Amino acid sequence: MSEPFSAVEVIVRKRDGEKLSDAQIDWVVDAYTRGVVADEQMSALAMAILLNGMDRSEIARWTAAMIASGERMDFSGLSRPTTDKHSTGGVGDKITLPLAPLVAACGAAVPQLSGRGLGHSGGTLDKLESIPGWRASVSNQEMFAQLESVGCVVCAAGDELAPADKKLYALRDVTGTVEAIPLIASSIMSKKIAEGTGALVLDVKVGTGAFMKNAEHARQLAETMVALGTDAGVHTVALLTEMSTPLGLTAGNAMEVEESVEVLAGGGPVDVVELTLALAREMLAGAGITDVDPADRLADGSAMDRWKQMIRAQDGDPDAPLPVAKESQDVLAPSSGVLTRLDALAVGTAAWRLGAGRSRKEDPVQAGAGVRWHARPGDTVTAGQPLLTLLTDEPDRFERALAILDGAYDIEPDAAYTAGPIVLDRVEA
Ligand code: URA
């Protein structure tokens, strides 16, 4: 087949800071997926995009080309409106687990295609896979039926969903080009638009434990993604949320399931409850449901009922005991005072080193491994009390986890501490 462009002319155009044409974008994404554009050529183009950027219409076209590389799901035949959430990833971020059944209990359908974790931030599928029997793989027909009967599905995205993104994301990961806002925004939004949700809430994390370390970059990413969703006809809103402190009291697969179940039972850490409710309200508003207060559905047990139905529908046993790590080690508070800082990146990296996360996508994860912290910033601690508990099946992992936690927290005598808000900002079209 003769090709309408050469990869080199497309690379040179972006290298020289010019705008790519629609036809060039359509071709280069398709030709890369077909293997006609080589990895080294796409790496050069990704770097040129990182350095020179793309305008709104180029990003929209790039996103559309990635969607067109695979299937587009359609849930318009469901009796309930669809709404979903995507988080850019954080430490202790288990929010999807209570959120999906909660929003289902309020009358919407949540079709959530999720991923596994890579690096210091955990993956939703890894967490759910710590539940005995639970299966991440669900066929499209099953997904439709479960959305109609239960109202929520959290499952693995199939190979047919935006295959261009799968290939490109793996390449970016090894070429220093993950951080380009046009590429992050198009990567996330191509999958969410192809997933077929009617409304979408983006949880864009800001802080040490997040992809975006400062609010300005996070806002830029949020605005780009909101524009892409809106242009594609998806009702899209973004919340910028705090991620310098880890969420809740645990980071680790089974422990995060346990904490999510506490939230569904009407308890759980206040920050997890607050963020779950804030995101639920946005998801419901996007789906046009404004007459139900999600706090009532947590309190009356109906969100918990949906959770159990969702887990059982995917062959899991919601009442089975969760795996527990074989070994544990406490980190004791070195002095008395107020905990004024607990660094999210260090806690996430420690959990990862203990076996909760993976370095390569084919690595296994331990269900019981991770970190539990016994105080949050603002709490008073006493010298010698356990501040953190590290858990793993392999005790030789403790040393490297302890090393990263050195300097990860501050305790100050008599410090006045005021917790900042979790939701920092809201971006809509
Ligand atoms: N998550 C994605 O899916 N894609 C990116 O590029 C970054 C984070």
Short mmCIF file of C-alpha atoms and ligand atoms in Angstrom, two decimals:
data_model
loop_
_atom_site.label_atom_id
_atom_site.label_comp_id
_atom_site.label_asym_id
_atom_site.label_seq_id
_atom_site.Cartn_x
_atom_site.Cartn_y
_atom_site.Cartn_z
CA MET A 1 0.00 0.00 0.00
CA SER A 2 1.43 3.40 -0.91
CA GLU A 3 1.50 5.79 2.01
CA PRO A 4 0.30 9.43 1.65
CA PHE A 5 3.04 10.85 3.91
CA SER A 6 6.46 9.90 5.18
CA ALA A 7 7.08 9.72 8.92
CA VAL A 8 10.10 11.99 8.52
CA GLU A 9 8.08 14.86 7.02
CA VAL A 10 5.57 14.67 9.89
CA ILE A 11 8.38 14.62 12.50
CA VAL A 12 10.19 17.55 10.84
CA ARG A 13 7.02 19.63 10.74
CA LYS A 14 6.44 19.24 14.48
CA ARG A 15 10.17 19.58 15.21
CA ASP A 16 10.02 22.99 13.50
CA GLY A 17 7.09 24.05 15.67
CA GLU A 18 4.42 23.88 12.96
CA LYS A 19 0.89 22.58 13.21
CA LEU A 20 0.19 19.07 11.90
CA SER A 21 -2.69 18.76 9.42
CA ASP A 22 -5.70 16.54 10.17
CA ALA A 23 -4.61 14.17 7.42
CA GLN A 24 -1.08 13.92 8.82
CA ILE A 25 -2.40 13.14 12.30
CA ASP A 26 -4.87 10.52 11.05
CA TRP A 27 -2.15 8.90 9.00
CA VAL A 28 0.64 8.88 11.57
CA VAL A 29 -1.53 7.37 14.35
CA ASP A 30 -2.94 4.74 12.01
CA ALA A 31 0.42 3.96 10.38
CA TYR A 32 2.06 3.58 13.81
CA THR A 33 -0.68 1.16 14.90
CA ARG A 34 -0.13 -0.82 11.66
CA GLY A 35 3.64 -0.91 12.25
CA VAL A 36 4.47 1.24 9.19
CA VAL A 37 5.79 4.08 11.33
CA ALA A 38 8.63 2.61 13.43
CA ASP A 39 9.03 3.00 17.19
CA GLU A 40 12.08 5.25 16.75
CA GLN A 41 10.10 7.55 14.45
CA MET A 42 7.15 7.75 16.84
CA SER A 43 9.59 8.43 19.71
CA ALA A 44 11.02 11.39 17.79
CA LEU A 45 7.53 12.70 17.08
CA ALA A 46 6.47 12.26 20.72
CA MET A 47 9.53 14.23 21.82
CA ALA A 48 8.77 16.98 19.28
CA ILE A 49 5.21 17.15 20.66
CA LEU A 50 6.55 17.30 24.22
CA LEU A 51 8.87 20.18 23.30
CA ASN A 52 6.65 22.16 20.90
CA GLY A 53 3.12 21.29 22.03
CA MET A 54 -0.09 20.96 20.04
CA ASP A 55 -3.05 23.32 19.74
CA ARG A 56 -6.60 22.40 20.75
CA SER A 57 -7.64 21.21 17.28
CA GLU A 58 -4.51 19.06 16.87
CA ILE A 59 -5.10 17.41 20.27
CA ALA A 60 -8.76 16.77 19.40
CA ARG A 61 -7.78 15.20 16.06
CA TRP A 62 -5.03 13.10 17.70
CA THR A 63 -7.55 11.85 20.27
CA ALA A 64 -10.09 11.03 17.55
CA ALA A 65 -7.43 9.10 15.61
CA MET A 66 -6.59 7.04 18.70
CA ILE A 67 -10.29 6.30 19.30
CA ALA A 68 -10.64 5.26 15.64
CA SER A 69 -7.79 2.74 16.08
CA GLY A 70 -10.17 0.44 18.00
CA GLU A 71 -13.76 -0.18 19.00
CA ARG A 72 -16.13 2.39 20.47
CA MET A 73 -18.55 1.05 23.06
CA ASP A 74 -22.19 2.13 23.08
CA PHE A 75 -24.34 2.08 26.20
CA SER A 76 -27.08 4.34 24.85
CA GLY A 77 -29.53 1.39 25.00
CA LEU A 78 -29.33 1.19 28.80
CA SER A 79 -32.29 2.31 30.89
CA ARG A 80 -30.01 4.47 33.11
CA PRO A 81 -27.69 7.35 32.17
CA THR A 82 -23.99 6.48 32.19
CA THR A 83 -21.37 8.40 34.15
CA ASP A 84 -17.76 7.63 35.03
CA LYS A 85 -14.72 8.97 36.87
CA HIS A 86 -11.05 8.90 35.99
CA SER A 87 -8.25 9.68 38.42
CA THR A 88 -4.80 10.64 37.20
CA GLY A 89 -3.45 8.44 39.99
CA GLY A 90 -2.38 8.92 43.56
CA VAL A 91 -1.28 7.15 46.73
CA GLY A 92 -4.01 5.43 48.73
CA ASP A 93 -6.46 6.39 45.99
CA LYS A 94 -9.09 3.70 46.44
CA ILE A 95 -11.99 6.05 45.65
CA THR A 96 -13.32 4.07 42.66
CA LEU A 97 -14.16 1.15 44.97
CA PRO A 98 -16.80 2.89 47.11
CA LEU A 99 -17.69 5.42 44.39
CA ALA A 100 -18.91 3.11 41.60
CA PRO A 101 -21.47 1.22 43.75
CA LEU A 102 -22.51 4.45 45.48
CA VAL A 103 -23.31 6.18 42.18
CA ALA A 104 -25.11 3.03 40.98
CA ALA A 105 -27.21 3.08 44.17
CA CYS A 106 -28.23 6.64 43.26
CA GLY A 107 -29.63 5.57 39.87
CA ALA A 108 -26.82 6.00 37.31
CA ALA A 109 -24.78 3.34 35.50
CA VAL A 110 -20.98 3.35 35.90
CA PRO A 111 -19.03 1.58 33.11
CA GLN A 112 -15.51 1.81 34.46
CA LEU A 113 -12.69 0.36 32.40
CA SER A 114 -9.64 0.43 34.67
CA GLY A 115 -5.97 -0.38 34.63
CA ARG A 116 -3.32 -2.03 36.74
CA GLY A 117 -0.81 0.02 38.69
CA LEU A 118 2.66 0.86 37.51
CA GLY A 119 5.17 2.54 39.82
CA HIS A 120 4.21 4.20 43.10
CA SER A 121 0.48 4.73 42.44
CA GLY A 122 -1.79 1.72 42.81
CA GLY A 123 -4.13 0.27 40.20
CA THR A 124 -7.83 -0.32 40.79
CA LEU A 125 -7.77 -3.80 39.25
CA ASP A 126 -4.88 -4.88 41.49
CA LYS A 127 -6.92 -3.83 44.53
CA LEU A 128 -10.06 -5.69 43.43
CA GLU A 129 -8.05 -8.78 42.51
CA SER A 130 -7.19 -9.20 46.19
CA ILE A 131 -10.84 -10.28 46.70
CA PRO A 132 -10.98 -14.08 46.43
CA GLY A 133 -12.45 -15.20 43.08
CA TRP A 134 -12.91 -11.70 41.60
CA ARG A 135 -12.32 -11.49 37.85
CA ALA A 136 -11.26 -8.36 35.96
CA SER A 137 -12.08 -9.66 32.52
CA VAL A 138 -15.70 -9.10 31.43
CA SER A 139 -17.12 -9.45 27.89
CA ASN A 140 -18.96 -6.52 26.31
CA GLN A 141 -22.30 -8.39 26.56
CA GLU A 142 -21.71 -9.19 30.24
CA MET A 143 -20.77 -5.58 30.87
CA PHE A 144 -24.02 -4.34 29.35
CA ALA A 145 -26.10 -6.87 31.34
CA GLN A 146 -24.31 -6.02 34.61
CA LEU A 147 -24.79 -2.29 34.05
CA GLU A 148 -28.52 -2.90 33.59
CA SER A 149 -28.90 -5.21 36.61
CA VAL A 150 -26.36 -3.90 39.16
CA GLY A 151 -25.55 -0.45 37.73
CA CYS A 152 -21.74 -0.67 37.91
CA VAL A 153 -18.87 -2.62 36.41
CA VAL A 154 -15.19 -2.11 37.13
CA CYS A 155 -13.19 -4.26 34.73
CA ALA A 156 -10.11 -4.44 32.49
CA ALA A 157 -10.18 -2.57 29.20
CA GLY A 158 -10.06 -5.06 26.32
CA ASP A 159 -7.34 -5.03 23.66
CA GLU A 160 -9.77 -3.46 21.21
CA LEU A 161 -10.10 -0.21 23.16
CA ALA A 162 -7.77 2.46 21.71
CA PRO A 163 -4.96 0.03 20.70
CA ALA A 164 -2.93 2.98 19.35
CA ASP A 165 -2.76 4.34 22.90
CA LYS A 166 -1.55 1.03 24.34
CA LYS A 167 1.35 0.97 21.90
CA LEU A 168 2.15 4.66 22.25
CA TYR A 169 1.91 4.71 26.05
CA ALA A 170 4.41 1.83 26.33
CA LEU A 171 6.77 3.73 24.01
CA ARG A 172 6.41 7.01 25.94
CA ASP A 173 7.17 5.15 29.15
CA VAL A 174 10.67 4.26 27.87
CA THR A 175 11.48 7.46 25.95
CA GLY A 176 10.95 10.19 28.55
CA THR A 177 7.82 11.48 26.82
CA VAL A 178 5.08 10.57 29.32
CA GLU A 179 4.89 14.15 30.68
CA ALA A 180 3.61 15.90 27.52
CA ILE A 181 0.18 17.37 28.32
CA PRO A 182 -1.24 16.84 24.77
CA LEU A 183 -0.17 13.18 24.94
CA ILE A 184 -1.44 12.57 28.50
CA ALA A 185 -4.77 14.28 27.75
CA SER A 186 -5.33 12.42 24.47
CA SER A 187 -4.27 9.11 26.03
CA ILE A 188 -6.73 9.36 28.92
CA MET A 189 -9.58 10.87 26.95
CA SER A 190 -9.33 8.50 23.96
CA LYS A 191 -9.99 5.59 26.35
CA LYS A 192 -12.78 7.34 28.23
CA ILE A 193 -14.57 8.54 25.08
CA ALA A 194 -14.21 5.07 23.45
CA GLU A 195 -15.66 3.55 26.65
CA GLY A 196 -18.95 5.24 25.74
CA THR A 197 -19.78 7.07 28.98
CA GLY A 198 -22.25 9.96 28.74
CA ALA A 199 -20.68 11.98 31.56
CA LEU A 200 -17.19 12.02 33.01
CA VAL A 201 -15.59 13.48 36.12
CA LEU A 202 -11.81 13.80 36.09
CA ASP A 203 -9.98 13.69 39.41
CA VAL A 204 -6.74 15.47 38.58
CA LYS A 205 -4.33 14.97 41.46
CA VAL A 206 -1.86 17.69 42.46
CA GLY A 207 1.14 17.26 44.75
CA THR A 208 4.19 15.14 45.55
CA GLY A 209 2.35 11.82 45.10
CA ALA A 210 0.77 12.87 41.78
CA PHE A 211 1.84 12.98 38.16
CA MET A 212 1.33 16.75 38.22
CA LYS A 213 3.43 18.23 41.01
CA ASN A 214 2.04 21.77 40.77
CA ALA A 215 -1.43 23.28 40.41
CA GLU A 216 -0.62 25.22 37.25
CA HIS A 217 0.28 22.10 35.24
CA ALA A 218 -2.63 20.19 36.75
CA ARG A 219 -5.05 22.94 35.72
CA GLN A 220 -3.62 22.98 32.18
CA LEU A 221 -4.11 19.20 31.94
CA ALA A 222 -7.62 19.46 33.39
CA GLU A 223 -8.62 22.22 30.96
CA THR A 224 -7.26 20.25 28.00
CA MET A 225 -9.16 17.09 29.00
CA VAL A 226 -12.39 18.94 29.75
CA ALA A 227 -12.22 20.58 26.30
CA LEU A 228 -11.61 17.19 24.63
CA GLY A 229 -14.53 15.53 26.43
CA THR A 230 -16.86 18.45 25.75
CA ASP A 231 -15.95 18.54 22.04
CA ALA A 232 -16.69 14.79 21.85
CA GLY A 233 -20.17 15.27 23.37
CA VAL A 234 -19.29 13.85 26.82
CA HIS A 235 -20.41 16.04 29.75
CA THR A 236 -16.97 16.53 31.37
CA VAL A 237 -15.92 18.26 34.58
CA ALA A 238 -12.59 18.09 36.43
CA LEU A 239 -11.77 18.47 40.12
CA LEU A 240 -8.20 19.31 41.11
CA THR A 241 -7.56 17.42 44.34
CA GLU A 242 -4.80 17.31 46.94
CA MET A 243 -2.15 14.56 46.64
CA SER A 244 0.81 15.66 48.76
CA THR A 245 -0.60 13.62 51.65
CA PRO A 246 -1.77 10.05 50.89
CA LEU A 247 -5.52 9.41 50.95
CA GLY A 248 -7.08 7.56 53.89
CA LEU A 249 -4.95 5.42 56.19
CA THR A 250 -3.66 2.67 53.91
CA ALA A 251 -1.77 2.09 50.65
CA GLY A 252 -1.81 -1.53 49.51
CA ASN A 253 -4.24 -3.70 47.62
CA ALA A 254 -6.21 -5.72 50.21
CA MET A 255 -5.92 -2.99 52.87
CA GLU A 256 -7.47 -0.48 50.49
CA VAL A 257 -10.38 -2.84 49.79
CA GLU A 258 -10.91 -3.16 53.54
CA GLU A 259 -10.89 0.64 53.93
CA SER A 260 -13.35 1.04 51.04
CA VAL A 261 -15.74 -1.43 52.66
CA GLU A 262 -15.55 0.65 55.86
CA VAL A 263 -16.66 3.69 53.82
CA LEU A 264 -19.52 1.68 52.30
CA ALA A 265 -20.52 0.64 55.83
CA GLY A 266 -20.91 4.31 56.78
CA GLY A 267 -17.48 4.78 58.43
CA GLY A 268 -13.95 5.08 57.03
CA PRO A 269 -11.42 7.92 56.99
CA VAL A 270 -13.00 11.38 56.63
CA ASP A 271 -10.90 12.42 53.61
CA VAL A 272 -11.90 9.29 51.67
CA VAL A 273 -15.58 9.88 52.50
CA GLU A 274 -15.35 13.58 51.58
CA LEU A 275 -13.73 12.94 48.20
CA THR A 276 -16.04 10.02 47.41
CA LEU A 277 -19.09 12.23 48.05
CA ALA A 278 -17.68 15.20 46.10
CA LEU A 279 -16.99 13.00 43.06
CA ALA A 280 -20.34 11.19 43.38
CA ARG A 281 -22.21 14.52 43.35
CA GLU A 282 -20.35 15.62 40.20
CA MET A 283 -20.94 12.27 38.47
CA LEU A 284 -24.65 12.35 39.29
CA ALA A 285 -25.03 15.99 38.21
CA GLY A 286 -23.33 15.12 34.90
CA ALA A 287 -25.88 12.32 34.43
CA GLY A 288 -28.76 14.70 35.23
CA ILE A 289 -29.56 13.10 38.62
CA THR A 290 -29.90 15.89 41.16
CA ASP A 291 -32.63 14.66 43.50
CA VAL A 292 -30.60 12.03 45.39
CA ASP A 293 -28.04 12.78 48.10
CA PRO A 294 -25.28 10.14 47.89
CA ALA A 295 -24.59 10.58 51.65
CA ASP A 296 -28.03 9.02 52.28
CA ARG A 297 -27.12 6.00 50.15
CA LEU A 298 -23.97 5.42 52.19
CA ALA A 299 -25.94 5.74 55.41
CA ASP A 300 -28.85 3.45 54.42
CA GLY A 301 -26.67 0.53 53.25
CA SER A 302 -27.82 0.61 49.62
CA ALA A 303 -24.31 1.45 48.33
CA MET A 304 -22.97 -1.56 50.27
CA ASP A 305 -25.65 -3.77 48.69
CA ARG A 306 -24.50 -2.65 45.21
CA TRP A 307 -20.88 -3.33 46.12
CA LYS A 308 -21.69 -6.92 47.08
CA GLN A 309 -23.75 -7.42 43.92
CA MET A 310 -20.94 -5.98 41.79
CA ILE A 311 -18.29 -8.23 43.36
CA ARG A 312 -20.50 -11.35 43.11
CA ALA A 313 -21.39 -10.61 39.46
CA GLN A 314 -17.65 -10.88 38.70
CA ASP A 315 -17.29 -14.15 40.67
CA GLY A 316 -15.79 -12.57 43.81
CA ASP A 317 -16.83 -13.36 47.36
CA PRO A 318 -17.42 -10.04 49.16
CA ASP A 319 -17.63 -11.79 52.54
CA ALA A 320 -14.42 -13.84 52.25
CA PRO A 321 -11.46 -12.83 54.44
CA LEU A 322 -8.92 -10.72 52.55
CA PRO A 323 -5.25 -11.78 52.29
CA VAL A 324 -2.96 -10.52 55.04
CA ALA A 325 0.83 -10.06 54.65
CA LYS A 326 3.00 -12.60 56.46
CA GLU A 327 5.39 -10.08 58.00
CA SER A 328 5.05 -6.61 59.51
CA GLN A 329 7.35 -3.99 60.96
CA ASP A 330 6.42 -0.76 62.77
CA VAL A 331 8.05 2.63 62.34
CA LEU A 332 7.85 4.40 65.72
CA ALA A 333 7.36 8.14 66.22
CA PRO A 334 10.82 9.54 67.09
CA SER A 335 9.38 12.43 69.16
CA SER A 336 6.10 13.76 70.56
CA GLY A 337 4.12 16.53 68.89
CA VAL A 338 1.85 17.21 65.95
CA LEU A 339 2.35 15.32 62.70
CA THR A 340 2.57 18.17 60.19
CA ARG A 341 3.61 16.29 57.03
CA LEU A 342 3.35 12.76 55.65
CA ASP A 343 4.72 12.61 52.14
CA ALA A 344 2.54 10.82 49.60
CA LEU A 345 5.33 9.93 47.17
CA ALA A 346 7.47 8.34 49.89
CA VAL A 347 4.54 6.33 51.28
CA GLY A 348 3.54 5.19 47.78
CA THR A 349 7.10 4.22 46.92
CA ALA A 350 7.43 2.31 50.21
CA ALA A 351 4.22 0.37 49.47
CA TRP A 352 5.53 -0.37 45.99
CA ARG A 353 8.90 -1.58 47.34
CA LEU A 354 7.08 -3.80 49.86
CA GLY A 355 5.44 -5.61 46.94
CA ALA A 356 2.09 -3.80 46.54
CA GLY A 357 3.07 -2.41 43.12
CA ARG A 358 5.07 -3.44 40.09
CA SER A 359 8.04 -2.06 38.14
CA ARG A 360 7.27 -3.83 34.85
CA LYS A 361 3.75 -4.51 33.66
CA GLU A 362 4.25 -8.29 33.79
CA ASP A 363 5.36 -8.30 37.47
CA PRO A 364 3.02 -9.92 40.05
CA VAL A 365 1.78 -7.89 43.04
CA GLN A 366 1.26 -9.01 46.63
CA ALA A 367 -2.31 -8.61 47.87
CA GLY A 368 -1.41 -8.05 51.53
CA ALA A 369 1.66 -5.81 51.11
CA GLY A 370 1.64 -2.07 51.77
CA VAL A 371 1.76 0.65 54.38
CA ARG A 372 -0.73 1.54 57.11
CA TRP A 373 -0.30 4.89 58.84
CA HIS A 374 -1.69 5.47 62.31
CA ALA A 375 -1.81 9.26 62.24
CA ARG A 376 -2.68 11.89 59.66
CA PRO A 377 -1.29 15.42 59.44
CA GLY A 378 -2.90 17.38 62.28
CA ASP A 379 -2.93 14.42 64.71
CA THR A 380 -0.93 14.48 67.94
CA VAL A 381 1.54 11.62 68.34
CA THR A 382 3.63 10.41 71.28
CA ALA A 383 7.29 9.38 71.04
CA GLY A 384 7.53 5.59 70.67
CA GLN A 385 4.02 4.99 69.36
CA PRO A 386 3.67 3.21 66.00
CA LEU A 387 3.47 5.84 63.28
CA LEU A 388 3.51 3.50 60.29
CA THR A 389 3.20 -0.26 59.86
CA LEU A 390 4.96 -1.83 56.88
CA LEU A 391 3.58 -5.13 55.55
CA THR A 392 5.00 -7.67 53.12
CA ASP A 393 5.36 -11.41 52.49
CA GLU A 394 9.10 -10.95 51.89
CA PRO A 395 10.98 -9.45 54.87
CA ASP A 396 14.05 -8.60 52.79
CA ARG A 397 11.91 -5.82 51.28
CA PHE A 398 11.72 -3.87 54.58
CA GLU A 399 15.13 -2.23 54.25
CA ARG A 400 14.45 -0.38 50.99
CA ALA A 401 10.97 0.63 52.14
CA LEU A 402 12.38 2.03 55.39
CA ALA A 403 15.05 3.92 53.45
CA ILE A 404 12.52 5.86 51.38
CA LEU A 405 10.49 6.72 54.49
CA ASP A 406 13.50 8.39 56.10
CA GLY A 407 12.61 12.11 56.11
CA ALA A 408 9.07 11.45 54.80
CA TYR A 409 7.28 13.02 57.78
CA ASP A 410 7.62 15.94 60.20
CA ILE A 411 6.57 16.00 63.85
CA GLU A 412 6.65 19.43 65.50
CA PRO A 413 6.05 20.15 69.19
CA ASP A 414 3.07 22.47 69.79
CA ALA A 415 2.56 23.15 66.08
CA ALA A 416 -0.73 24.72 65.04
CA TYR A 417 -1.90 22.75 62.01
CA THR A 418 -4.86 23.50 59.79
CA ALA A 419 -5.71 20.91 57.17
CA GLY A 420 -6.23 22.39 53.70
CA PRO A 421 -9.17 21.41 51.48
CA ILE A 422 -9.09 18.14 49.50
CA VAL A 423 -10.84 19.63 46.50
CA LEU A 424 -8.61 22.52 45.37
CA ASP A 425 -10.44 23.66 42.26
CA ARG A 426 -13.11 22.75 39.71
CA VAL A 427 -12.75 23.05 35.94
CA GLU A 428 -15.65 22.95 33.50
CA ALA A 429 -16.08 23.96 29.89
N1 URA B 1 -2.61 7.68 32.18
C1 URA B 1 -2.89 7.34 30.92
O1 URA B 1 -3.79 6.57 30.65
N2 URA B 1 -2.17 7.91 29.95
C2 URA B 1 -1.18 8.80 30.17
O2 URA B 1 -0.57 9.29 29.25
C3 URA B 1 -0.90 9.12 31.49
C4 URA B 1 -1.63 8.55 32.49
#
